mmCIF file of C-alpha atoms in Angstrom:
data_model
loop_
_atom_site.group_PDB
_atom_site.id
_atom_site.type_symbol
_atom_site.label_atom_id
_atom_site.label_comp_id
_atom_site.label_asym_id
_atom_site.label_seq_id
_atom_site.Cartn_x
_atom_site.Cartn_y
_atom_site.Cartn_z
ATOM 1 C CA UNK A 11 -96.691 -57.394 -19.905
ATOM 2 C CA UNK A 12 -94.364 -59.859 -21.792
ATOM 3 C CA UNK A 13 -90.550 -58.795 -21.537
ATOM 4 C CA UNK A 14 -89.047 -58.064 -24.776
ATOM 5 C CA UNK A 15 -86.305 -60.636 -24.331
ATOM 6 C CA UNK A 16 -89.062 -63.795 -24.490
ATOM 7 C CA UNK A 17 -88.234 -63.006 -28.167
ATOM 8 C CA UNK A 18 -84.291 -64.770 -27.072
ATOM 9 C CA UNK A 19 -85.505 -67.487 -24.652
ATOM 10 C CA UNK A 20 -85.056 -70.846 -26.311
ATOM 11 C CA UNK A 21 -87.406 -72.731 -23.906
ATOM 12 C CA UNK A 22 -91.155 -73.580 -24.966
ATOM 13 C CA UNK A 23 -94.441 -73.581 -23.432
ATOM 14 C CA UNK A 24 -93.531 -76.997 -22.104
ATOM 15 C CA UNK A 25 -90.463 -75.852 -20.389
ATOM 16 C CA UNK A 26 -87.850 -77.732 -23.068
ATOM 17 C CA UNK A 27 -85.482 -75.865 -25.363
ATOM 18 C CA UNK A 28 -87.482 -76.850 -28.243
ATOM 19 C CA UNK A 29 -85.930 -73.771 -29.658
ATOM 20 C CA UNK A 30 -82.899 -74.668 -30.756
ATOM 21 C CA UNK A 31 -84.193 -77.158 -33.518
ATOM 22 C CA UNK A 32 -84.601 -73.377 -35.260
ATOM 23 C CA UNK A 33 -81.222 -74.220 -35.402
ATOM 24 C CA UNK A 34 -81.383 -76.730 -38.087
ATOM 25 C CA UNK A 35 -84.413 -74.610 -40.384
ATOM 26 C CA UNK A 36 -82.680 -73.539 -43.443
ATOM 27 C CA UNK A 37 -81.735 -76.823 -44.333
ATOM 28 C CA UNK A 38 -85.422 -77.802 -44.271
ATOM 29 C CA UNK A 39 -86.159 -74.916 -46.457
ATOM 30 C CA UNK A 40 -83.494 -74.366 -49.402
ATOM 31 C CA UNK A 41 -85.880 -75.088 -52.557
ATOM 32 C CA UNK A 42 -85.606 -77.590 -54.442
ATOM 33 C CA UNK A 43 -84.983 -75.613 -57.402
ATOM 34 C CA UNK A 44 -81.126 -75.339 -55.540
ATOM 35 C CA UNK A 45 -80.175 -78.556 -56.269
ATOM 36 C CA UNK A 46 -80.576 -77.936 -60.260
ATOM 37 C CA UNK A 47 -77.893 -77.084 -62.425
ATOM 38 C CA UNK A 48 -78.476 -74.804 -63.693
ATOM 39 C CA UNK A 49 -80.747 -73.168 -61.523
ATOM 40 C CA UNK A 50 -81.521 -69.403 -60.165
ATOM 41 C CA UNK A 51 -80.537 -70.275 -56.522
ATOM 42 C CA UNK A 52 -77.816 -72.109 -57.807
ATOM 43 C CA UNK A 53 -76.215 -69.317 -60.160
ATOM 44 C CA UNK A 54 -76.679 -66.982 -56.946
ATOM 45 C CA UNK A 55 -75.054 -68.850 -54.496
ATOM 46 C CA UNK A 56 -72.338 -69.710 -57.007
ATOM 47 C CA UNK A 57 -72.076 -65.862 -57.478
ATOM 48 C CA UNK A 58 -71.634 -65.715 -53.671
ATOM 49 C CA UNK A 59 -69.286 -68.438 -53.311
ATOM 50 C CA UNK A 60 -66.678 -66.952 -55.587
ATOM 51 C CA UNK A 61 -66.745 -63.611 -54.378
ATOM 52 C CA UNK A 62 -66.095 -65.158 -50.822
ATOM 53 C CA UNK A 63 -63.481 -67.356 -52.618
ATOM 54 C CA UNK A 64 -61.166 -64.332 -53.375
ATOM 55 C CA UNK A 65 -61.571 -62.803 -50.190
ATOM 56 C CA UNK A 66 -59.999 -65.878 -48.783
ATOM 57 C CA UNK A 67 -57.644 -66.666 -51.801
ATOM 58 C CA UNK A 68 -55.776 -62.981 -50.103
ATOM 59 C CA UNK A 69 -55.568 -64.878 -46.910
ATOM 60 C CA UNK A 70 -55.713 -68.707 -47.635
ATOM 61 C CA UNK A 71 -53.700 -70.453 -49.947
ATOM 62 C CA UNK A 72 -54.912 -74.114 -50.013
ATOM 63 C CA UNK A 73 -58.519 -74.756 -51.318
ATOM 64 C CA UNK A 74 -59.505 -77.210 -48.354
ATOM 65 C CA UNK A 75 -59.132 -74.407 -45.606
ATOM 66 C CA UNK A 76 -61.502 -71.756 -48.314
ATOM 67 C CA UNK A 77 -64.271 -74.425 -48.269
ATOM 68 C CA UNK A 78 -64.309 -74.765 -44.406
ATOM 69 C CA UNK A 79 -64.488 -71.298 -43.358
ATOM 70 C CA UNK A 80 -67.150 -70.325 -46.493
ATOM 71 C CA UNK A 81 -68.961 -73.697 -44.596
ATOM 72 C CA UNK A 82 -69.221 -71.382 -41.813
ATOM 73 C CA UNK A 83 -69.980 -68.479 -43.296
ATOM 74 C CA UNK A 84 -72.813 -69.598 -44.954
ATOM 75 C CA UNK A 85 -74.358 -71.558 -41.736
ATOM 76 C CA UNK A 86 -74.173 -68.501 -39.700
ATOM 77 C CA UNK A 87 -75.672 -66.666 -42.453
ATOM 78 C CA UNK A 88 -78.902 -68.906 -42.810
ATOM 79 C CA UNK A 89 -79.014 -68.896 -39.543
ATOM 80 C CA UNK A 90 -79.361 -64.792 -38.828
ATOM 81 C CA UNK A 91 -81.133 -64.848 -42.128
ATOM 82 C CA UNK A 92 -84.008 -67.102 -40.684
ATOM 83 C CA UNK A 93 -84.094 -65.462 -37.413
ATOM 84 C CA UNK A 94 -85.667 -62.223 -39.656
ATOM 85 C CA UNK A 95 -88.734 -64.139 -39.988
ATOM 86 C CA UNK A 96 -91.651 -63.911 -37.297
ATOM 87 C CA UNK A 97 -91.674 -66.177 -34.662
ATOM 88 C CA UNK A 98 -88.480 -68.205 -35.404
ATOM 89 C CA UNK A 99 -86.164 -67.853 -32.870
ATOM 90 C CA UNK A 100 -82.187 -66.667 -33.681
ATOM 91 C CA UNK A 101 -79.898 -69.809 -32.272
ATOM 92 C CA UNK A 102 -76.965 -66.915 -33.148
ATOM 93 C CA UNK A 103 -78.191 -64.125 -31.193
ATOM 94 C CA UNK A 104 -77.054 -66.526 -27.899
ATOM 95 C CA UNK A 105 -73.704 -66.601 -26.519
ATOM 96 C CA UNK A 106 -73.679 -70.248 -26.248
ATOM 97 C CA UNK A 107 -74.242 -70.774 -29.752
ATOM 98 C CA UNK A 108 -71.748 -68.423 -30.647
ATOM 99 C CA UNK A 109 -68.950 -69.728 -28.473
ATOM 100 C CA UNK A 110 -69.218 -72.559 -29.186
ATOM 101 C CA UNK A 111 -68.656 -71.933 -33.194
ATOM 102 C CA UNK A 112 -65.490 -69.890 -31.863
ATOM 103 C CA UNK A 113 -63.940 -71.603 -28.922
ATOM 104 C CA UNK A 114 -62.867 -75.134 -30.775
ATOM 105 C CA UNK A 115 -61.664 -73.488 -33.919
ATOM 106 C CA UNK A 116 -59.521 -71.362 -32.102
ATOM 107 C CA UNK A 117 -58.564 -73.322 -29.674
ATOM 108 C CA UNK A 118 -57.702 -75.939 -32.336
ATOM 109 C CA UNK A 119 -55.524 -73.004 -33.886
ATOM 110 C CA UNK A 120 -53.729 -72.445 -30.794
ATOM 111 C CA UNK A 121 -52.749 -76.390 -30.215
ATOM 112 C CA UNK A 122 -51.775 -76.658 -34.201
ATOM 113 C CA UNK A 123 -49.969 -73.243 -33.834
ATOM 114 C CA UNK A 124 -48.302 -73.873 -30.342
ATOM 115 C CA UNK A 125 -47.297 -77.529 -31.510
ATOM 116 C CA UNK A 126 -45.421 -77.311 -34.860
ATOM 117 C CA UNK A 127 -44.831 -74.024 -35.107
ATOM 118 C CA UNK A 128 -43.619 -72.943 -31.837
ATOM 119 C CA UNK A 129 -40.561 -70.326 -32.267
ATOM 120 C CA UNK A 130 -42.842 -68.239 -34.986
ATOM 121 C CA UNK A 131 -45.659 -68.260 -31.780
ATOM 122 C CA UNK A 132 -43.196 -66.783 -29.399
ATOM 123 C CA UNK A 133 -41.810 -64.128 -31.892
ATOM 124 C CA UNK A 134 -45.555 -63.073 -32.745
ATOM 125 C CA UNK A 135 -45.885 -62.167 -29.344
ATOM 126 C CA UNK A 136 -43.203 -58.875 -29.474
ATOM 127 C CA UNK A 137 -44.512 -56.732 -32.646
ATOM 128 C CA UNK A 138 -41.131 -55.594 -34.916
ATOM 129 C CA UNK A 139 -39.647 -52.557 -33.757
ATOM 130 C CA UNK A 140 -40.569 -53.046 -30.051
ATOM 131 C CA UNK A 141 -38.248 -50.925 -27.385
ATOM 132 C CA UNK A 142 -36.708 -53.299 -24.905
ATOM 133 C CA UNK A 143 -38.505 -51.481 -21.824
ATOM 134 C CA UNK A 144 -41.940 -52.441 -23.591
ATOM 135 C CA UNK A 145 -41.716 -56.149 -24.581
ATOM 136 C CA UNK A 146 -42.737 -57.657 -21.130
ATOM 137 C CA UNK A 147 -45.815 -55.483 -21.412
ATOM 138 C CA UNK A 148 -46.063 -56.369 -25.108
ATOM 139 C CA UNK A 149 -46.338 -59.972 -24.181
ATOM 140 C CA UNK A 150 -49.033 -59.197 -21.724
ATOM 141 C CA UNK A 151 -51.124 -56.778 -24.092
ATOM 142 C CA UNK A 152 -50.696 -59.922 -27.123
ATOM 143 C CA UNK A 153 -51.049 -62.531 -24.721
ATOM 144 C CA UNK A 154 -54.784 -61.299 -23.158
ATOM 145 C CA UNK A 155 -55.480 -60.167 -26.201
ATOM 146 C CA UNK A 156 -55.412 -63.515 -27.909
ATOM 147 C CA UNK A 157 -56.880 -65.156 -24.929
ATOM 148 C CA UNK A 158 -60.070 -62.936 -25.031
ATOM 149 C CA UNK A 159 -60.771 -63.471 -29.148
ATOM 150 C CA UNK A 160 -63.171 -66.186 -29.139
ATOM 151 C CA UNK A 161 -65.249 -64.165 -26.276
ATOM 152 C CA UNK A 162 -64.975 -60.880 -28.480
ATOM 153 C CA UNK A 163 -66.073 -63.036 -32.076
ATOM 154 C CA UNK A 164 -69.028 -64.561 -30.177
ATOM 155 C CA UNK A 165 -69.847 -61.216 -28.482
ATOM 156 C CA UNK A 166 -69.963 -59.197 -31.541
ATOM 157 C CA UNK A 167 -71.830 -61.351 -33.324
ATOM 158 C CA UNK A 168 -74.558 -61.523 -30.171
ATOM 159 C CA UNK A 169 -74.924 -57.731 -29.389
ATOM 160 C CA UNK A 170 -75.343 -57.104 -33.377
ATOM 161 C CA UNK A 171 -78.441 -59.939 -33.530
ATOM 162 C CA UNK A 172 -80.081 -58.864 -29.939
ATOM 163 C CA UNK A 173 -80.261 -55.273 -30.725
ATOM 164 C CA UNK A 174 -81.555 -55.374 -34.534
ATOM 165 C CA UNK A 175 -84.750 -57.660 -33.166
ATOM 166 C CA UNK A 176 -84.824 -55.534 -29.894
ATOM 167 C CA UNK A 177 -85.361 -52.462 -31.896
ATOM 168 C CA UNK A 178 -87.874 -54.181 -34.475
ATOM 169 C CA UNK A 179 -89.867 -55.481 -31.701
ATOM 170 C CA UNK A 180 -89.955 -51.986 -29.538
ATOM 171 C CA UNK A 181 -90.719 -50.004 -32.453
ATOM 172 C CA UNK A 182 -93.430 -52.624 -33.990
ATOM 173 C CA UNK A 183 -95.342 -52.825 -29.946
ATOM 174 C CA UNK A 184 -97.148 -50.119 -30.732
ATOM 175 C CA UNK A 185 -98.012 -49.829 -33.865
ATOM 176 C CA UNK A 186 -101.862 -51.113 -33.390
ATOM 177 C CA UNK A 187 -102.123 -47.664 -31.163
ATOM 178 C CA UNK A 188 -101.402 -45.055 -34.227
ATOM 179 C CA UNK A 189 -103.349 -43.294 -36.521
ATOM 180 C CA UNK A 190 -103.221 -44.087 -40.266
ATOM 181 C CA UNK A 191 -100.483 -42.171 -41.509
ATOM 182 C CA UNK A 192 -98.073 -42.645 -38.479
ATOM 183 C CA UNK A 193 -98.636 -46.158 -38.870
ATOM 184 C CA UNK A 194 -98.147 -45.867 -42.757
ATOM 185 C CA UNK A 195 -94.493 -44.351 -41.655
ATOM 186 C CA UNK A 196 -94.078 -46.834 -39.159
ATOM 187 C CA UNK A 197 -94.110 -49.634 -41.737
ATOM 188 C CA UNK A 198 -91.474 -47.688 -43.749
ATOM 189 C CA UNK A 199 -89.624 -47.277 -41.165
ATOM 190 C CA UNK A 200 -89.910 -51.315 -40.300
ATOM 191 C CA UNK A 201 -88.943 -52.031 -44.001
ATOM 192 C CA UNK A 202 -85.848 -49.826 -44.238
ATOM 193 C CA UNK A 203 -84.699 -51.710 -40.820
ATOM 194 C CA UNK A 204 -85.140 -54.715 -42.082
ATOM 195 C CA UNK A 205 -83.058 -53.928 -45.134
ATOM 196 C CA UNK A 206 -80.828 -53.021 -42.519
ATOM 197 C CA UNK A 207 -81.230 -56.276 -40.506
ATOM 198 C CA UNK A 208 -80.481 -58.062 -43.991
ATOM 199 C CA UNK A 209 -77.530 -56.459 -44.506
ATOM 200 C CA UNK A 210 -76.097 -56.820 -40.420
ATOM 201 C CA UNK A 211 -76.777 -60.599 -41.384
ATOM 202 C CA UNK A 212 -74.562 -61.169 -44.118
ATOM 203 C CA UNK A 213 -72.041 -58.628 -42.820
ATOM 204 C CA UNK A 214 -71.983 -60.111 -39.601
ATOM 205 C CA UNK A 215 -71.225 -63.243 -41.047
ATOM 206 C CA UNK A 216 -68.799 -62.329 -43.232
ATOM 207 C CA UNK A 217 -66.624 -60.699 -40.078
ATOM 208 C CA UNK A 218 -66.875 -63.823 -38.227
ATOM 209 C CA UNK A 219 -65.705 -66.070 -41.007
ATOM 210 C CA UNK A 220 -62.591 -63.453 -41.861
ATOM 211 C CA UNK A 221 -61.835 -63.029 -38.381
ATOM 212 C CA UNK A 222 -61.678 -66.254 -37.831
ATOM 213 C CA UNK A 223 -59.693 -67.286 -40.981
ATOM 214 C CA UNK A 224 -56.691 -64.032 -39.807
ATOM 215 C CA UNK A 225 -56.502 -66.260 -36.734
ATOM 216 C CA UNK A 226 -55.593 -69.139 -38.363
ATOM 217 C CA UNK A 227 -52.896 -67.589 -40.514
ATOM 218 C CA UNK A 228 -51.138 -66.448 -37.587
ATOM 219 C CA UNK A 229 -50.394 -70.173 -36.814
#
């Protein structure tokens, strides 16, 4: 019996990670009809793009910074949105991948931030209204817990890809093994999950790219 996690393994028949170029699939597939003005895609994505726009304006105030992190946004999205279909395999459901969309960004935040803007670094590491007795262990708590954010970013986004497909893939094994009208629920049951999957895809996305956007405000 295959293992359910061949679903995850980036290598090939021929023993290369042939995988990855999944990577690089909704470029190769964005109609035509995108590139239009004005078009259907174009009018949706547009739609998308502003709503994302004053989600950031809240936390972002110059335009070059917006376009960057809604760059992101909307790779990572394509991205989990491909991996829905069958046998294409989900670049963002690997740690790798993940970590290394989080790791330079915040490490570049944490060069810019510990540069320039030193004093306001130090003073963000004691919360206002902290007792005396608790700063050291203040400075501890802040200081891991701004060490481990690129780990936790790239983990949530893993866990949330791995265990939608995991839980497609065990409920979909044996579905040639019911009768009709378990099988008839099964497929509802499929469809409402991958409603569900949809919406973990965007959302997922969308927590990443805000996450990662608070981080650089700190700075």
């Amino acid at each position: 019996m295959m293992s359910i996690f061949n679903i995850f393994d980036p290598s090939t028949s021929m023993m290369f990670s042939m995988n990855w170029i999944s990577t690089i699939f909704p470029m190769l597939f964005i109609s035509l009809n995108y590139w239009l003005i004005p078009s259907r895609w174009n009018n949706l994505w547009n739609f998308l793009y502003e709503f994302l726009n004053k989600e950031l304006n809240v936390i972002l105030k110059k335009k070059i910074y917006k376009i960057n992190f809604i760059s992101l946004f909307s790779m990572i999205f394509l991205i989990n949105l491909m991996g829905l279909f069958s046998f294409i395999f989900t670049s963002s459901s690997h740690m790798s991948m993940n970590l290394s969309l989080a790791m330079p960004m915040w490490l570049s935040f944490m060069i810019i931030g510990w540069t320039f803007n030193t004093n306001h670094m130090l003073t963000h590491q004691v919360p206002q209204g902290t007792p005396n007795i608790l700063m050291p262990f203040m400075v501890m708590i802040e200081f891991i817990s701004n060490i481990i954010r690129p780990g936790t970013l790239s983990i949530r986004l893993t866990a949330n890809m791995i265990a939608g497909h995991l839980l497609l893939t065990l409920i979909s094994n044996n579905g040639n093994k019911l009768i009709m009208i378990f099988a008839i629920m099964l497929i509802l049951i499929q469809t409402l999950l991958m409603i569900l999957e949809l919406s973990v895809a965007m959302i997922q996305s969308y927590v990443f790219m805000i996450l990662l956007s608070l981080y650089s405000q700190e700075i």
